[in-house]
Amino acid sequence: MISFLDKAVLQLDRALQTLVPSTAKAHRPSPADTLEEAELDKSERKHSSGLMRINHTGEVCAQALYAGQATTAKLAKVRQEMEHAADEEIDHLVWCEQRLYDLGSRPSILNPLFYGASFMIGAGAGLISDKLSLGFVAATEDQVCAHLQKHMATLPVQDEKSIAVLTQMHIDEAKHKAMALDAGGYEFPQPIMAIMTQVSKVMTTTTYRI
């Protein structure tokens, strides 16, 4: 049985891998690897960088959310599902980070703050119930999928590398949402989803530039 101290060490390691640049390692190659870098003007490069920064921060939050939920999950099966999803999210984290560097940009300086807040939300949901925790995953992934669709539609059409990354991320995120609901996750009512959308808008507006 894993002790509280063991869990703390594991979560500290995950936090460092998430927040320290170039530390995390992807399990799958980036969908952008086989594509040529496009010619982007200053405005297009800035826009692509802003959107990829938002997505990178989203993956930071996902790592923290899953880590918090896995820490407090009551059922071993739920904890394993959370950890598996978190592993796939690492790929997204690395892909977005690399894309940012390729575009001559960097991750958001607010990521440690977002990580801490997301971990507390995930842990809190897990403490209440696994059903609520899984429901929060499904609701969050629903928000992420909506953002990814908007970003793919507004990226410069020639930025095929960024579009390829977001396309695969969308596939994975939709799968995570379905997993959470199939495992018994609570389906949040529309008013709660609307609140989550507003909170998400604040985060994306901030991280686009910072």
XYZ file of C-alpha atoms in Angstrom, residues 45-190:
146
model
C 3.473 33.972 -35.318
C 2.240 35.993 -32.347
C -1.275 34.585 -32.738
C -0.077 30.990 -33.071
C 2.155 31.454 -30.018
C -0.715 32.887 -27.989
C -3.019 29.998 -28.798
C -0.354 27.371 -28.121
C 0.465 29.090 -24.812
C -3.194 28.772 -23.828
C -3.168 25.083 -24.734
C 0.082 24.477 -22.875
C -1.376 26.089 -19.747
C -4.465 23.940 -20.208
C -2.249 20.861 -20.122
C -0.510 22.144 -16.988
C -3.945 22.429 -15.378
C -4.891 18.955 -16.622
C -1.790 17.429 -15.035
C -2.601 19.101 -11.731
C -6.283 18.218 -11.889
C -5.613 14.534 -12.553
C -2.863 14.455 -9.935
C -5.179 15.889 -7.309
C -7.974 13.508 -8.203
C -5.693 10.460 -8.244
C -4.424 11.425 -4.784
C -7.882 11.426 -3.207
C -9.749 8.892 -5.391
C -11.475 6.262 -3.279
C -11.601 3.425 -5.816
C -8.381 1.932 -7.221
C -9.940 1.666 -10.704
C -10.772 5.377 -10.729
C -7.264 6.253 -9.540
C -5.759 4.125 -12.330
C -7.992 5.799 -14.942
C -6.858 9.221 -13.710
C -3.194 8.257 -13.823
C -3.543 6.798 -17.328
C -5.250 9.958 -18.585
C -2.534 12.068 -16.951
C 0.134 10.076 -18.811
C -1.537 10.837 -22.138
C -1.815 14.489 -21.162
C 1.979 14.565 -20.705
C 2.277 14.041 -24.456
C 0.105 17.105 -25.011
C 2.148 19.109 -22.529
C 5.425 18.285 -24.273
C 4.022 18.825 -27.760
C 2.659 22.286 -26.868
C 5.853 23.293 -25.093
C 7.992 22.272 -28.068
C 5.671 24.089 -30.439
C 5.993 27.259 -28.359
C 9.785 27.099 -28.523
C 9.671 26.419 -32.270
C 7.589 29.573 -32.650
C 10.178 31.532 -30.687
C 7.943 31.916 -27.654
C 7.661 30.467 -24.119
C 5.109 29.033 -21.652
C 3.036 31.263 -19.389
C 4.768 32.564 -16.269
C 1.487 31.996 -14.411
C 1.634 28.199 -14.777
C 2.712 27.493 -11.158
C -0.316 29.422 -9.923
C -2.674 27.558 -12.244
C -1.097 24.228 -11.277
C -1.646 24.809 -7.566
C -5.254 25.924 -8.017
C -6.082 22.980 -10.303
C -4.507 20.457 -7.926
C -6.646 21.737 -5.058
C -9.806 21.566 -7.187
C -9.011 18.004 -8.269
C -8.179 16.852 -4.760
C -11.305 18.502 -3.387
C -13.538 16.824 -5.967
C -11.936 13.458 -5.207
C -12.529 13.903 -1.488
C -16.243 14.483 -2.063
C -16.808 11.476 -4.330
C -15.382 9.608 -7.290
C -18.601 10.302 -9.218
C -18.122 14.061 -8.815
C -14.419 13.773 -9.603
C -15.105 11.896 -12.838
C -17.865 14.345 -13.688
C -15.447 17.220 -13.292
C -13.055 15.493 -15.704
C -15.826 15.085 -18.282
C -16.913 18.728 -17.913
C -13.335 19.980 -18.146
C -12.594 17.895 -21.236
C -15.793 19.210 -22.821
C -14.468 22.747 -22.322
C -11.057 21.784 -23.700
C -12.551 20.225 -26.834
C -14.527 23.411 -27.499
C -11.378 25.522 -27.130
C -9.389 23.252 -29.417
C -12.029 23.472 -32.136
C -11.989 27.284 -31.964
C -8.199 27.397 -32.016
C -7.920 25.088 -35.017
C -10.363 27.347 -36.867
C -8.426 30.545 -36.105
C -4.816 29.388 -36.481
C -3.060 30.562 -39.658
C -3.960 27.935 -42.274
C -0.296 27.457 -43.186
C 0.647 26.636 -39.571
C 0.112 22.942 -40.191
C 2.372 21.929 -37.301
C 0.197 23.599 -34.664
C -2.998 22.366 -36.315
C -1.695 18.775 -36.333
C -0.880 18.947 -32.627
C -4.310 20.321 -31.735
C -6.075 17.766 -33.928
C -4.539 14.835 -32.051
C -5.139 16.548 -28.736
C -8.830 16.906 -29.605
C -9.065 13.175 -30.331
C -7.454 12.308 -26.996
C -9.482 14.799 -24.955
C -12.765 13.521 -26.389
C -11.675 10.017 -25.404
C -10.928 11.163 -21.844
C -14.383 12.741 -21.594
C -16.042 9.515 -22.737
C -13.909 7.505 -20.289
C -14.990 9.674 -17.375
C -18.690 9.422 -18.229
C -18.512 5.668 -18.898
C -16.849 5.200 -15.497
C -19.875 6.775 -13.813
C -19.036 10.467 -13.852
C -21.722 12.966 -12.865
C -23.043 14.990 -15.810
C -22.914 18.632 -14.758
C -26.032 20.791 -15.363
C -25.862 23.619 -17.896
